[in-house]
Short mmCIF file of C-alpha atoms in Angstrom, two decimals:
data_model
loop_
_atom_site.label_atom_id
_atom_site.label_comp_id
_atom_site.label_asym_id
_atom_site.label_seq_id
_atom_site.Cartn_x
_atom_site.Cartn_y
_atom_site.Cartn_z
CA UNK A 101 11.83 -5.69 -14.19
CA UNK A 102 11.35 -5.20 -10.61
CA UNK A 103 10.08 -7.45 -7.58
CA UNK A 104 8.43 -6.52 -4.71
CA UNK A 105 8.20 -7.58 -1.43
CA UNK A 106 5.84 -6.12 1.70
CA UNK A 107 6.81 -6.14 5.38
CA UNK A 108 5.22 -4.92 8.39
CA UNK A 109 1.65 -6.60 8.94
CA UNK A 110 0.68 -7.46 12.28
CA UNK A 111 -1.95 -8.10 14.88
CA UNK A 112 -3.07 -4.14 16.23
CA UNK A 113 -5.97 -3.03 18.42
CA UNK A 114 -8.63 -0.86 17.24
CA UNK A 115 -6.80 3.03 17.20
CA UNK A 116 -3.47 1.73 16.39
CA UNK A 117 -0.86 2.47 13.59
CA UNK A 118 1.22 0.25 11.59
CA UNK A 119 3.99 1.33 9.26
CA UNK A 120 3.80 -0.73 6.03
CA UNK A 121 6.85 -1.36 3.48
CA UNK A 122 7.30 -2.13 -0.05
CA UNK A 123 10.96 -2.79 -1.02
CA UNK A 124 12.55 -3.37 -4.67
CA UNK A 125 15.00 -5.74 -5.54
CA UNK A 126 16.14 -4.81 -9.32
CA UNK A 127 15.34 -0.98 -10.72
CA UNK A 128 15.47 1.68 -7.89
CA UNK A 129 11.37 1.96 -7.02
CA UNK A 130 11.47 6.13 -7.73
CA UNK A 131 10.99 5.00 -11.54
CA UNK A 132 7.28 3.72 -10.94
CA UNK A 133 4.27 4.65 -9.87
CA UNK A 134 3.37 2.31 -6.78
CA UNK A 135 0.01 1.51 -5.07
CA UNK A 136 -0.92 -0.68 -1.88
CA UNK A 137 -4.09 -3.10 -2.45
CA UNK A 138 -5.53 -5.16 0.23
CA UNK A 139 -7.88 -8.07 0.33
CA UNK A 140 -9.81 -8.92 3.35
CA UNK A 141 -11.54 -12.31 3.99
CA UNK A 142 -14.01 -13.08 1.57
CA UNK A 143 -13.73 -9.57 -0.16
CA UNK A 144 -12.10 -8.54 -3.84
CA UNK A 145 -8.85 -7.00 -3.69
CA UNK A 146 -9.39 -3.23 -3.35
CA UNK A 147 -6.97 -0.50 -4.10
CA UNK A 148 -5.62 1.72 -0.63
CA UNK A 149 -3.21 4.34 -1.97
CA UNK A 150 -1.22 4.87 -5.13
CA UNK A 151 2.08 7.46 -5.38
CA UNK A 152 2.70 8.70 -8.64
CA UNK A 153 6.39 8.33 -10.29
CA UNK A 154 8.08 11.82 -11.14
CA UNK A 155 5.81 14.37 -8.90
CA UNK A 156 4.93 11.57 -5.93
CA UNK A 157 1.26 13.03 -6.60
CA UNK A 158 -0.79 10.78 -3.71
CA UNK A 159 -3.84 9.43 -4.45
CA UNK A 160 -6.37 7.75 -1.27
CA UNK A 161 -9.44 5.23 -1.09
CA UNK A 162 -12.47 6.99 0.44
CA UNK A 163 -12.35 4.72 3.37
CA UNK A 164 -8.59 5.16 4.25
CA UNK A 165 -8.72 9.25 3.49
CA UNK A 166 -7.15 11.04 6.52
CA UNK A 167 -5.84 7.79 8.34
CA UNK A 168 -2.90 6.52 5.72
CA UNK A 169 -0.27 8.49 4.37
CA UNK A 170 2.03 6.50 1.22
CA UNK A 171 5.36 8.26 0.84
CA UNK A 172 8.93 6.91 -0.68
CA UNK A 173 12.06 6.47 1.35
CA UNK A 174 14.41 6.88 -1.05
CA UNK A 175 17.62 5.90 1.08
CA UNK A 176 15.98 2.82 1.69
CA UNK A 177 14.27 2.08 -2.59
CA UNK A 178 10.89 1.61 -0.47
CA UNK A 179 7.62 2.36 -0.54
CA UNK A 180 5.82 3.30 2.76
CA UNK A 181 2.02 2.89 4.24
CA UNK A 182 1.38 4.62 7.43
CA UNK A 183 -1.96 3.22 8.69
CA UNK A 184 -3.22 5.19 11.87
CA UNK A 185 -6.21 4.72 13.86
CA UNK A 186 -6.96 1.34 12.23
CA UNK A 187 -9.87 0.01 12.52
CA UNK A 188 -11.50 -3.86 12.38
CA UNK A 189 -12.37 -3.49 8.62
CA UNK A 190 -9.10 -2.66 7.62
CA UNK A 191 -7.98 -6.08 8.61
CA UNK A 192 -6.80 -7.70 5.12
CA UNK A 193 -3.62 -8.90 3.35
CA UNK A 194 -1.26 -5.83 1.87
CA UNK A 195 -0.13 -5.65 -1.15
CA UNK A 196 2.06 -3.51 -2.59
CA UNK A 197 2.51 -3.54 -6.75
CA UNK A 198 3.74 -1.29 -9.98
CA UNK A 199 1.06 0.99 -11.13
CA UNK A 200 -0.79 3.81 -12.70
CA UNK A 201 -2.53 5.97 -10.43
CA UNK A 202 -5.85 6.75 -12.41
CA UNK A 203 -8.12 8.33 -9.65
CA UNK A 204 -8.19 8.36 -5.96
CA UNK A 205 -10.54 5.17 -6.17
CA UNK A 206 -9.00 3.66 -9.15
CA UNK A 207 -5.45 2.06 -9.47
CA UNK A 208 -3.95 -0.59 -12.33
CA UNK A 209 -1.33 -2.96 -10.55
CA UNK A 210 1.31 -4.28 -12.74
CA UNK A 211 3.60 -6.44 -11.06
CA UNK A 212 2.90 -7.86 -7.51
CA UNK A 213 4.73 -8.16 -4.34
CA UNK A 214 4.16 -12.22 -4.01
CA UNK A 215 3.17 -12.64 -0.74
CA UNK A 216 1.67 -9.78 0.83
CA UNK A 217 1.62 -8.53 4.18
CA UNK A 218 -1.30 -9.94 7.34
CA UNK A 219 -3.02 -6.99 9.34
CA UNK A 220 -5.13 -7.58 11.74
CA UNK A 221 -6.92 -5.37 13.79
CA UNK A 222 -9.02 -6.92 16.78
CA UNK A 223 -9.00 -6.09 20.50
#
């Protein structure tokens, strides 16, 4: 069993970047497949990214394609988010959960970092 928690939200202007992280307390994270899901006020939780387990294949939403990069750092059993050039509608709670990477749109999450992570973008 593994829980996950998810650090790094916080209030950014439009353009900015934010470095996201999902760490593991119990099996080392490299044995699953993770994904980031966010929901924004008064929206359904959406997937964002998903890294595969064994070839870290990356899979990205349509609407975060070319601005967030998910990656592992291994030395520290976490999962990463880059976020650059955010923008308003990417303000939403983070998420970061166990899961099988279906398609670039579609991800099933497993077992859920409890709290989540606040970003807000706003000038």
């Amino acid at each position: 069993q593994v829980q996950l928690a998810e650090s790094g939200g916080d209030l950014v202007q439009p353009g900015g970047s934010l470095r996201l992280s999902c760490t593991s307390s119990g099996r080392p994270l490299h044995y699953y497949a993770v994904a980031w899901f966010r929901q924004g006020p008064g929206l359904e939780r959406e997937g964002v990214s998903c890294i595969n387990s064994g070839d870290d294949a990356t899979y990205y939403a349509d609407s975060v394609k070319g601005r967030f990069t998910i990656g592992r750092d291994s030395a520290k059993n976490a999962v990463f988010l880059q976020m650059n050039n955010l923008q308003p509608e990417d303000t939403a709670v983070y998420y970061c959960a166990t899961a099988a990477c279906l398609s670039d749109n579609r991800y099933a999450g497993y077992d859920y970092g409890a709290q989540g992570t606040q970003v807000t973008v706003s000038s």
